[in-house]
Amino acid sequence: ESVEVQIEDQEFQLEPDNELRFEVENKNETVVLELKTGLAEIFGTELVKGKSYTFYFGAKIAVFTWQGCSLKLRGKKGISYISKETPMMFYLNCHASLEQLRVKSEKEKIRGPVTMVVGPTDVGKSTLCRILLNYSARMNALGRRPIYVDLDPGQGQISVPGTIGAVMVERPAEVEESFSQAAPLVYHYGHTNMSINSTLYNTLISRMAEVIHQRMDENPRINCSGLIINTCGWVKGKGYQHLTHIALAFEVDVILVLDQERLYNELVRDMPIFVKVVLLPKSGGVVERSNKFRLEGREARIREYFYGSPRNVLHPHTCEVRFSDIKVYRIGAPPIPNTLMPLDMQKTDLETKLEPVTPGPNMMHHVLALSFSTVVEEDVVRTSVAGFVCVTNVDTSRQMLTLLSPQPKPLPETIYLMSDVQFMDNNA
Ligand code: ADP
């Protein structure tokens, strides 16, 4: 007996300042959205009337309209609803203030607004960054080129989990993708949690800020567009210290605090007077994600790095390398008792120490980053990375590793940095 696939069309009429929220809740389910009349946007990117947009499993979407519109959803069986309460007006006002600062920086030839978005997990930090970036990129005539900086190694939006990255935003993101992905600047951290190696995390933050400031100094357009910095949801204790380190290193001008008054007050207290700290409401539409969902998100992100997305399928390659032909290191030596610590050495030195890894079964499923430095004499730890491979097989008898790689070319002679992050390649 065949099961009939039930595909429903649903039409929605939205009043001005309303949004339609929906999720794609089931694997294999897709939802197709179409704008019938009026104007609408998804997280700051405008929809084209009559065009079909397809969303896949895990998508949590809000279609917002300033003017009113009618929409059609196809294939939706779960919840979808219209909300009249959104914080979009506050977010638009933030954009307008940032735009004023950009105009000022253009005139006075000074650095444009460096904005940091903070708040606990699941308050819509990434979404707010996306909205602000898309709004500034939409103003084509002004030629804004803000840089998006993602400092949350947990999700690894810009490349893969276990890294932090930055990318220049030249155009609004496509409706169905989250961020445009042109030539990112990526640093290997190697863990998904900042607490595992705080020293390394802070070292990378400082380095990245230095490199980005340099790029801003060299390019007036980037300079006046400024930065939008996304941070991680760990805002208490040491997490808070990381936030203040980020603010200092990047020399932030504006901090947008989502949802948490306590955090807002702490920052007002601790930041220099010229830093503008703003408390913003979160959207009632932001969906809380379980740990399981977060883990799946991580895995999906790595899968996407190698295999692409339904809209942009990639064909990765596998290659074999001899144990003796690959130089693999990890950053951070295992802690040693204080009594055994050499006198001229500090605990923090150990945390940023380059340690050789002997190839073997310990590498199975691990992600390896390809450093831009080729010899250990260079400052490998503070050098950005070009891309990633994943160890899919270890053959100890033949002394061979099998690597999954996005590149068909033979692997470059470089230094590989082993990440704690693992990926099971079910496609192989
Ligand atoms: P954070 O960065 O604070 O962890 P995100 O910005 O990633 O939070 O938001 C969590 C999830 O909620 C995302 O999947 C996002 O697409 C979804 N989301 C954000 N705003 C809305 C909204 N207004 N309506 C529906 N879903 C939303």
CSV table of C-alpha atoms and ligand atoms in Angstrom, one decimal:
chain,number,residue,atom,x,y,z
A,1,GLU,CA,0.0,0.0,0.0
A,2,SER,CA,1.5,3.3,-0.9
A,3,VAL,CA,1.5,6.2,1.5
A,4,GLU,CA,0.1,9.3,0.0
A,5,VAL,CA,2.4,12.3,0.4
A,6,GLN,CA,0.4,15.1,1.8
A,7,ILE,CA,1.5,18.5,0.4
A,8,GLU,CA,-0.5,21.4,1.6
A,9,ASP,CA,-0.4,24.9,0.4
A,10,GLN,CA,-1.1,27.5,3.0
A,11,GLU,CA,-1.5,31.2,2.4
A,12,PHE,CA,-0.7,33.9,5.0
A,13,GLN,CA,-1.7,37.6,5.0
A,14,LEU,CA,0.7,39.7,7.1
A,15,GLU,CA,0.0,43.2,8.4
A,16,PRO,CA,2.9,45.7,8.5
A,17,ASP,CA,5.5,44.9,11.2
A,18,ASN,CA,4.4,41.3,11.5
A,19,GLU,CA,6.3,38.1,10.9
A,20,LEU,CA,5.5,34.6,9.9
A,21,ARG,CA,7.5,32.0,11.8
A,22,PHE,CA,8.0,28.4,10.8
A,23,GLU,CA,10.4,25.5,11.3
A,24,VAL,CA,11.3,22.5,9.2
A,25,GLU,CA,11.0,19.8,11.9
A,26,ASN,CA,11.4,16.5,10.1
A,27,LYS,CA,14.3,15.0,8.3
A,28,ASN,CA,13.5,14.7,4.5
A,29,GLU,CA,10.9,17.4,4.8
A,30,THR,CA,11.3,20.5,2.8
A,31,VAL,CA,9.3,23.7,2.9
A,32,VAL,CA,8.9,26.0,-0.1
A,33,LEU,CA,8.1,29.7,0.5
A,34,GLU,CA,6.9,32.2,-2.0
A,35,LEU,CA,6.2,35.9,-1.7
A,36,LYS,CA,2.9,36.6,-3.5
A,37,THR,CA,2.4,40.4,-2.9
A,38,GLY,CA,4.0,43.2,-1.0
A,39,LEU,CA,7.5,43.2,0.4
A,40,ALA,CA,9.2,40.9,2.9
A,41,GLU,CA,12.6,39.9,4.2
A,42,ILE,CA,14.2,37.0,6.0
A,43,PHE,CA,16.8,38.1,8.7
A,44,GLY,CA,17.5,41.2,6.7
A,45,THR,CA,17.6,39.8,3.1
A,46,GLU,CA,14.7,40.8,0.8
A,47,LEU,CA,12.6,38.2,-0.9
A,48,VAL,CA,12.0,38.4,-4.6
A,49,LYS,CA,8.3,38.2,-5.5
A,50,GLY,CA,7.2,35.0,-7.2
A,51,LYS,CA,10.5,33.2,-6.5
A,52,SER,CA,10.4,29.8,-4.7
A,53,TYR,CA,12.7,29.5,-1.7
A,54,THR,CA,13.4,26.0,-0.3
A,55,PHE,CA,14.2,25.2,3.3
A,56,TYR,CA,15.5,22.0,4.7
A,57,PHE,CA,15.5,20.1,8.0
A,58,GLY,CA,16.5,22.3,11.0
A,59,ALA,CA,15.6,25.6,9.5
A,60,LYS,CA,13.9,28.0,11.9
A,61,ILE,CA,12.7,31.0,9.9
A,62,ALA,CA,11.0,34.3,10.4
A,63,VAL,CA,9.6,36.2,7.3
A,64,PHE,CA,9.2,39.8,8.4
A,65,THR,CA,7.4,42.6,6.6
A,66,TRP,CA,7.6,46.4,7.2
A,67,GLN,CA,4.9,47.1,4.7
A,68,GLY,CA,2.6,44.1,4.8
A,69,CYS,CA,2.5,41.1,2.4
A,70,SER,CA,1.0,37.8,1.4
A,71,LEU,CA,3.0,34.6,1.5
A,72,LYS,CA,2.5,31.0,0.5
A,73,LEU,CA,4.0,28.0,2.2
A,74,ARG,CA,4.1,24.6,0.5
A,75,GLY,CA,4.8,21.3,2.2
A,76,LYS,CA,4.4,22.5,5.7
A,77,LYS,CA,2.7,20.2,8.2
A,78,GLY,CA,4.0,21.4,11.5
A,79,ILE,CA,3.6,24.7,13.3
A,80,SER,CA,3.7,28.0,11.5
A,81,TYR,CA,2.2,31.2,13.0
A,82,ILE,CA,2.1,34.9,12.5
A,83,SER,CA,3.5,37.1,15.3
A,84,LYS,CA,2.7,40.7,15.8
A,85,GLU,CA,5.3,41.2,18.5
A,86,THR,CA,8.8,41.5,17.1
A,87,PRO,CA,11.9,43.5,18.2
A,88,MET,CA,12.7,44.4,14.6
A,89,MET,CA,12.1,48.1,15.2
A,90,PHE,CA,14.9,48.1,17.9
A,91,TYR,CA,17.2,46.2,15.5
A,92,LEU,CA,16.5,48.7,12.7
A,93,ASN,CA,17.3,51.6,15.0
A,94,CYS,CA,20.6,49.9,15.9
A,95,HIS,CA,21.4,49.7,12.2
A,96,ALA,CA,20.5,53.4,11.8
A,97,SER,CA,22.8,54.4,14.6
A,98,LEU,CA,25.7,52.3,13.2
A,99,GLU,CA,25.1,53.8,9.8
A,100,GLN,CA,25.5,57.3,11.4
A,101,LEU,CA,28.8,56.2,12.9
A,102,ARG,CA,29.9,54.9,9.5
A,103,VAL,CA,29.1,58.3,7.8
A,104,LYS,CA,31.0,60.1,10.6
A,105,SER,CA,34.0,57.8,10.2
A,106,GLU,CA,34.0,58.4,6.4
A,107,LYS,CA,34.0,62.1,7.0
A,108,GLU,CA,36.6,62.1,9.7
A,109,LYS,CA,38.7,59.3,8.2
A,110,ILE,CA,38.6,57.3,11.5
A,111,ARG,CA,37.7,53.7,12.1
A,112,GLY,CA,34.0,52.8,11.7
A,113,PRO,CA,31.9,51.2,14.4
A,114,VAL,CA,33.2,48.0,16.0
A,115,THR,CA,30.1,46.3,17.3
A,116,MET,CA,30.0,43.3,19.6
A,117,VAL,CA,26.8,41.2,20.1
A,118,VAL,CA,26.6,39.4,23.5
A,119,GLY,CA,24.1,37.4,25.5
A,120,PRO,CA,23.4,33.9,26.8
A,121,THR,CA,22.8,31.0,24.4
A,122,ASP,CA,19.7,31.0,22.2
A,123,VAL,CA,18.7,34.7,22.3
A,124,GLY,CA,19.3,35.3,18.7
A,125,LYS,CA,22.8,36.7,18.7
A,126,SER,CA,23.7,35.2,15.3
A,127,THR,CA,20.4,36.3,13.9
A,128,LEU,CA,20.9,39.9,15.0
A,129,CYS,CA,24.4,39.9,13.5
A,130,ARG,CA,22.9,38.6,10.3
A,131,ILE,CA,20.2,41.3,10.2
A,132,LEU,CA,22.7,44.1,10.8
A,133,LEU,CA,25.1,42.8,8.2
A,134,ASN,CA,22.4,42.3,5.6
A,135,TYR,CA,21.0,45.8,6.2
A,136,SER,CA,24.4,47.4,5.7
A,137,ALA,CA,25.1,45.3,2.6
A,138,ARG,CA,21.7,46.2,1.2
A,139,MET,CA,22.8,49.8,0.9
A,140,ASN,CA,24.6,49.1,-2.3
A,141,ALA,CA,25.1,52.7,-3.2
A,142,LEU,CA,27.1,53.3,-0.1
A,143,GLY,CA,29.4,50.4,-0.8
A,144,ARG,CA,29.6,49.2,2.8
A,145,ARG,CA,31.9,46.3,3.4
A,146,PRO,CA,31.5,45.3,7.1
A,147,ILE,CA,33.5,42.4,8.4
A,148,TYR,CA,31.7,39.7,10.3
A,149,VAL,CA,33.7,38.1,13.1
A,150,ASP,CA,32.4,34.9,14.6
A,151,LEU,CA,34.2,34.1,17.9
A,152,ASP,CA,32.1,31.1,19.0
A,153,PRO,CA,34.1,27.9,18.3
A,154,GLY,CA,31.1,25.8,19.2
A,155,GLN,CA,29.2,26.3,16.0
A,156,GLY,CA,32.0,27.5,13.6
A,157,GLN,CA,29.6,29.4,11.3
A,158,ILE,CA,32.4,30.7,9.2
A,159,SER,CA,34.3,27.5,8.6
A,160,VAL,CA,34.0,24.5,11.0
A,161,PRO,CA,33.4,23.9,14.7
A,162,GLY,CA,36.7,24.3,16.7
A,163,THR,CA,37.7,27.5,14.8
A,164,ILE,CA,37.1,31.2,15.0
A,165,GLY,CA,36.8,33.2,11.8
A,166,ALA,CA,36.1,36.5,10.0
A,167,VAL,CA,34.7,37.2,6.6
A,168,MET,CA,34.0,40.4,4.6
A,169,VAL,CA,30.4,40.9,3.7
A,170,GLU,CA,30.0,42.5,0.3
A,171,ARG,CA,26.4,41.6,-0.5
A,172,PRO,CA,23.4,40.4,1.5
A,173,ALA,CA,23.4,36.7,2.2
A,174,GLU,CA,21.2,34.5,0.0
A,175,VAL,CA,17.8,33.9,1.5
A,176,GLU,CA,18.4,30.2,2.1
A,177,GLU,CA,22.0,30.5,3.4
A,178,SER,CA,23.1,32.2,6.6
A,179,PHE,CA,26.2,34.1,5.7
A,180,SER,CA,28.1,34.7,2.4
A,181,GLN,CA,31.3,32.7,2.4
A,182,ALA,CA,34.0,34.6,0.4
A,183,ALA,CA,37.6,34.0,1.5
A,184,PRO,CA,37.4,33.8,5.2
A,185,LEU,CA,40.2,34.4,7.7
A,186,VAL,CA,40.2,31.4,10.0
A,187,TYR,CA,42.2,30.4,13.1
A,188,HIS,CA,42.4,26.9,14.4
A,189,TYR,CA,41.5,26.6,18.1
A,190,GLY,CA,40.8,22.8,18.2
A,191,HIS,CA,38.0,22.7,20.8
A,192,THR,CA,34.4,23.6,20.7
A,193,ASN,CA,34.5,25.0,24.3
A,194,MET,CA,36.5,28.1,25.2
A,195,SER,CA,37.2,26.9,28.7
A,196,ILE,CA,39.4,24.0,27.5
A,197,ASN,CA,42.3,26.3,26.5
A,198,SER,CA,41.5,29.9,27.6
A,199,THR,CA,45.1,31.0,27.0
A,200,LEU,CA,45.1,29.8,23.4
A,201,TYR,CA,41.6,31.3,22.8
A,202,ASN,CA,42.7,34.7,24.1
A,203,THR,CA,46.0,34.5,22.1
A,204,LEU,CA,44.0,33.8,18.9
A,205,ILE,CA,41.5,36.7,19.7
A,206,SER,CA,44.4,39.1,20.1
A,207,ARG,CA,46.1,37.9,16.9
A,208,MET,CA,42.9,38.1,14.9
A,209,ALA,CA,42.1,41.6,16.1
A,210,GLU,CA,45.6,42.7,15.1
A,211,VAL,CA,45.2,41.3,11.6
A,212,ILE,CA,41.8,42.7,11.1
A,213,HIS,CA,42.8,46.2,12.4
A,214,GLN,CA,45.7,46.0,9.9
A,215,ARG,CA,43.3,45.2,7.0
A,216,MET,CA,41.1,48.1,8.1
A,217,ASP,CA,44.0,50.5,8.1
A,218,GLU,CA,44.9,49.4,4.5
A,219,ASN,CA,41.3,49.7,3.1
A,220,PRO,CA,39.3,52.9,3.8
A,221,ARG,CA,36.0,51.2,2.7
A,222,ILE,CA,36.4,48.3,5.1
A,223,ASN,CA,37.6,50.7,7.7
A,224,CYS,CA,34.6,52.9,7.8
A,225,SER,CA,32.1,50.0,7.5
A,226,GLY,CA,33.4,48.5,10.8
A,227,LEU,CA,32.9,45.1,12.3
A,228,ILE,CA,30.1,43.0,13.7
A,229,ILE,CA,31.4,40.5,16.2
A,230,ASN,CA,29.4,37.5,17.3
A,231,THR,CA,30.3,35.9,20.6
A,232,CYS,CA,29.6,32.7,22.5
A,233,GLY,CA,26.7,32.3,25.0
A,234,TRP,CA,29.0,31.7,28.0
A,235,VAL,CA,28.6,35.0,29.8
A,236,LYS,CA,29.4,34.1,33.5
A,237,GLY,CA,32.7,34.0,35.4
A,238,LYS,CA,35.5,33.1,33.0
A,239,GLY,CA,33.1,33.5,30.0
A,240,TYR,CA,32.6,37.1,31.1
A,241,GLN,CA,36.4,37.6,31.2
A,242,HIS,CA,36.6,36.4,27.7
A,243,LEU,CA,34.0,39.0,26.6
A,244,THR,CA,36.0,41.8,28.2
A,245,HIS,CA,39.2,40.5,26.6
A,246,ILE,CA,37.4,40.5,23.2
A,247,ALA,CA,36.1,44.1,23.8
A,248,LEU,CA,39.6,45.3,24.6
A,249,ALA,CA,41.4,43.4,21.8
A,250,PHE,CA,39.0,44.5,19.1
A,251,GLU,CA,38.6,48.0,20.6
A,252,VAL,CA,34.8,47.8,20.5
A,253,ASP,CA,32.7,50.9,20.3
A,254,VAL,CA,29.3,49.4,20.7
A,255,ILE,CA,28.1,46.4,22.7
A,256,LEU,CA,24.6,45.1,22.0
A,257,VAL,CA,23.4,43.0,24.9
A,258,LEU,CA,20.5,40.7,24.1
A,259,ASP,CA,18.0,39.8,26.8
A,260,GLN,CA,20.2,39.9,29.9
A,261,GLU,CA,20.0,42.9,32.2
A,262,ARG,CA,22.6,41.5,34.6
A,263,LEU,CA,25.2,41.2,31.9
A,264,TYR,CA,24.2,44.6,30.6
A,265,ASN,CA,24.9,46.1,34.1
A,266,GLU,CA,28.2,44.4,34.4
A,267,LEU,CA,29.4,45.7,31.1
A,268,VAL,CA,28.2,49.2,31.8
A,269,ARG,CA,30.2,49.0,35.1
A,270,ASP,CA,33.4,47.5,33.6
A,271,MET,CA,33.7,49.1,30.1
A,272,PRO,CA,35.4,52.5,29.5
A,273,ILE,CA,33.0,55.4,29.3
A,274,PHE,CA,33.2,55.8,25.5
A,275,VAL,CA,31.9,52.2,24.9
A,276,LYS,CA,28.2,52.4,24.2
A,277,VAL,CA,26.4,49.5,25.9
A,278,VAL,CA,22.8,48.9,24.7
A,279,LEU,CA,20.3,46.4,26.1
A,280,LEU,CA,18.0,44.9,23.5
A,281,PRO,CA,15.0,42.5,23.8
A,282,LYS,CA,15.2,39.1,22.2
A,283,SER,CA,12.7,37.9,19.8
A,284,GLY,CA,10.0,35.6,21.0
A,285,GLY,CA,10.6,33.6,17.9
A,286,VAL,CA,14.1,32.5,18.8
A,287,VAL,CA,14.0,28.8,19.3
A,288,GLU,CA,15.9,27.1,22.2
A,289,ARG,CA,18.1,24.4,21.0
A,290,SER,CA,18.8,21.2,22.9
A,291,ASN,CA,22.3,19.8,23.4
A,292,LYS,CA,21.4,17.1,20.9
A,293,PHE,CA,20.3,19.7,18.4
A,294,ARG,CA,23.6,21.6,18.9
A,295,LEU,CA,25.7,18.5,18.4
A,296,GLU,CA,23.7,17.7,15.2
A,297,GLY,CA,24.3,21.2,14.1
A,298,ARG,CA,28.0,20.8,14.6
A,299,GLU,CA,28.1,17.6,12.6
A,300,ALA,CA,25.9,19.2,9.9
A,301,ARG,CA,28.3,22.1,9.6
A,302,ILE,CA,31.3,19.8,9.1
A,303,ARG,CA,29.4,17.7,6.6
A,304,GLU,CA,28.5,20.8,4.7
A,305,TYR,CA,32.2,21.9,4.6
A,306,PHE,CA,33.0,18.7,2.7
A,307,TYR,CA,29.8,17.8,0.9
A,308,GLY,CA,28.1,21.1,0.4
A,309,SER,CA,24.4,21.7,0.8
A,310,PRO,CA,21.4,20.6,-1.2
A,311,ARG,CA,21.7,23.9,-3.2
A,312,ASN,CA,25.4,23.6,-3.7
A,313,VAL,CA,26.6,20.0,-3.7
A,314,LEU,CA,30.3,19.5,-3.4
A,315,HIS,CA,32.3,16.4,-4.3
A,316,PRO,CA,35.2,15.9,-1.8
A,317,HIS,CA,38.1,13.6,-2.5
A,318,THR,CA,39.9,10.9,-0.5
A,319,CYS,CA,43.6,10.5,-0.6
A,320,GLU,CA,46.2,8.3,1.2
A,321,VAL,CA,49.3,9.7,2.8
A,322,ARG,CA,52.1,7.9,4.4
A,323,PHE,CA,52.6,8.4,8.1
A,324,SER,CA,56.1,9.6,7.3
A,325,ASP,CA,55.0,12.2,4.8
A,326,ILE,CA,52.7,14.2,7.0
A,327,LYS,CA,53.6,16.7,9.8
A,328,VAL,CA,50.9,16.7,12.4
A,329,TYR,CA,50.9,18.8,15.6
A,330,ARG,CA,48.5,19.8,18.2
A,331,ILE,CA,48.4,23.0,20.2
A,332,GLY,CA,48.7,22.7,24.0
A,333,ALA,CA,50.8,20.2,25.9
A,334,PRO,CA,49.2,18.0,28.5
A,335,PRO,CA,49.5,19.7,31.9
A,336,ILE,CA,52.5,18.7,34.1
A,337,PRO,CA,52.6,19.0,37.9
A,338,ASN,CA,54.1,22.3,39.1
A,339,THR,CA,57.1,20.5,40.7
A,340,LEU,CA,58.1,19.1,37.3
A,341,MET,CA,57.7,22.4,35.5
A,342,PRO,CA,60.9,23.8,34.2
A,343,LEU,CA,61.7,27.0,36.1
A,344,ASP,CA,61.7,29.3,33.0
A,345,MET,CA,58.3,28.0,31.9
A,346,GLN,CA,54.8,29.1,32.7
A,347,LYS,CA,51.5,27.2,32.6
A,348,THR,CA,50.4,29.5,29.8
A,349,ASP,CA,53.4,28.6,27.7
A,350,LEU,CA,52.4,25.0,27.8
A,351,GLU,CA,48.9,25.9,26.6
A,352,THR,CA,50.2,27.4,23.4
A,353,LYS,CA,53.0,24.9,22.8
A,354,LEU,CA,53.2,23.1,19.5
A,355,GLU,CA,53.3,19.3,20.2
A,356,PRO,CA,54.1,16.8,17.5
A,357,VAL,CA,51.5,14.0,17.1
A,358,THR,CA,52.6,10.6,16.0
A,359,PRO,CA,50.2,9.4,13.3
A,360,GLY,CA,48.2,6.4,14.4
A,361,PRO,CA,44.7,5.2,15.5
A,362,ASN,CA,44.5,8.2,17.8
A,363,MET,CA,43.8,10.3,14.8
A,364,MET,CA,40.8,8.4,13.6
A,365,HIS,CA,37.9,10.7,12.6
A,366,HIS,CA,39.7,13.9,13.7
A,367,VAL,CA,39.6,17.1,11.8
A,368,LEU,CA,43.0,18.4,10.8
A,369,ALA,CA,43.5,22.1,9.9
A,370,LEU,CA,46.0,23.0,7.1
A,371,SER,CA,48.2,25.8,8.4
A,372,PHE,CA,49.4,28.6,6.2
A,373,SER,CA,52.8,28.1,7.8
A,374,THR,CA,54.9,25.2,6.5
A,375,VAL,CA,57.7,25.0,9.1
A,376,VAL,CA,57.6,24.9,12.9
A,377,GLU,CA,60.1,27.7,13.1
A,378,GLU,CA,57.3,30.1,12.0
A,379,ASP,CA,54.6,31.3,14.5
A,380,VAL,CA,52.3,28.4,13.7
A,381,VAL,CA,50.0,28.9,16.6
A,382,ARG,CA,49.1,32.4,15.6
A,383,THR,CA,49.0,31.8,11.8
A,384,SER,CA,45.6,31.4,10.1
A,385,VAL,CA,44.6,28.2,8.3
A,386,ALA,CA,43.7,27.5,4.7
A,387,GLY,CA,41.3,24.6,5.1
A,388,PHE,CA,40.5,21.3,6.6
A,389,VAL,CA,40.8,17.5,6.0
A,390,CYS,CA,39.3,14.7,8.1
A,391,VAL,CA,41.0,11.4,8.9
A,392,THR,CA,38.6,8.7,7.7
A,393,ASN,CA,40.9,5.7,8.0
A,394,VAL,CA,44.2,4.7,9.7
A,395,ASP,CA,46.0,1.7,8.4
A,396,THR,CA,48.8,0.8,10.9
A,397,SER,CA,50.1,-2.1,8.9
A,398,ARG,CA,50.7,-0.1,5.8
A,399,GLN,CA,51.4,3.0,7.8
A,400,MET,CA,48.9,5.0,5.8
A,401,LEU,CA,46.2,7.6,6.6
A,402,THR,CA,43.1,8.1,4.5
A,403,LEU,CA,42.0,11.8,4.4
A,404,LEU,CA,38.8,13.3,3.2
A,405,SER,CA,39.6,16.6,1.5
A,406,PRO,CA,37.6,19.2,-0.4
A,407,GLN,CA,40.5,19.6,-2.9
A,408,PRO,CA,41.3,17.1,-5.7
A,409,LYS,CA,44.9,18.3,-5.7
A,410,PRO,CA,47.6,16.5,-3.8
A,411,LEU,CA,47.8,17.9,-0.3
A,412,PRO,CA,50.3,20.7,0.2
A,413,GLU,CA,53.4,20.2,2.2
A,414,THR,CA,52.3,22.0,5.2
A,415,ILE,CA,51.8,21.7,8.9
A,416,TYR,CA,48.6,20.0,10.0
A,417,LEU,CA,47.0,20.9,13.3
A,418,MET,CA,44.9,18.2,14.9
A,419,SER,CA,41.5,19.3,16.3
A,420,ASP,CA,39.6,17.7,19.2
A,421,VAL,CA,36.6,17.9,16.8
A,422,GLN,CA,35.7,14.6,15.2
A,423,PHE,CA,33.5,13.8,12.2
A,424,MET,CA,32.1,10.4,11.2
A,425,ASP,CA,32.0,10.3,7.5
A,426,ASN,CA,28.9,8.1,6.8
A,427,ASN,CA,29.1,8.9,3.1
A,428,ALA,CA,32.4,7.2,2.5
B,1,ADP,P1,22.2,32.5,19.3
B,1,ADP,O1,23.2,33.0,18.3
B,1,ADP,O2,21.9,33.5,20.4
B,1,ADP,O3,22.5,31.1,19.9
B,1,ADP,P2,20.5,32.2,17.0
B,1,ADP,O4,20.5,33.6,16.4
B,1,ADP,O5,21.4,31.2,16.3
B,1,ADP,O6,20.8,32.3,18.5
B,1,ADP,O7,19.0,31.8,17.0
B,1,ADP,C1,18.6,30.5,17.3
B,1,ADP,C2,17.6,29.9,16.3
B,1,ADP,O8,16.4,30.7,16.3
B,1,ADP,C3,18.1,30.0,14.9
B,1,ADP,O9,17.8,28.7,14.3
B,1,ADP,C4,17.3,31.1,14.2
B,1,ADP,O10,17.1,30.8,12.9
B,1,ADP,C5,16.0,31.1,15.0
B,1,ADP,N1,15.3,32.4,15.0
B,1,ADP,C6,15.9,33.6,15.3
B,1,ADP,N2,15.0,34.6,15.3
B,1,ADP,C7,13.8,34.0,15.0
B,1,ADP,C8,12.5,34.5,14.8
B,1,ADP,N3,12.2,35.7,14.9
B,1,ADP,N4,11.5,33.5,14.5
B,1,ADP,C9,11.8,32.2,14.3
B,1,ADP,N5,13.0,31.7,14.5
B,1,ADP,C10,14.0,32.6,14.8
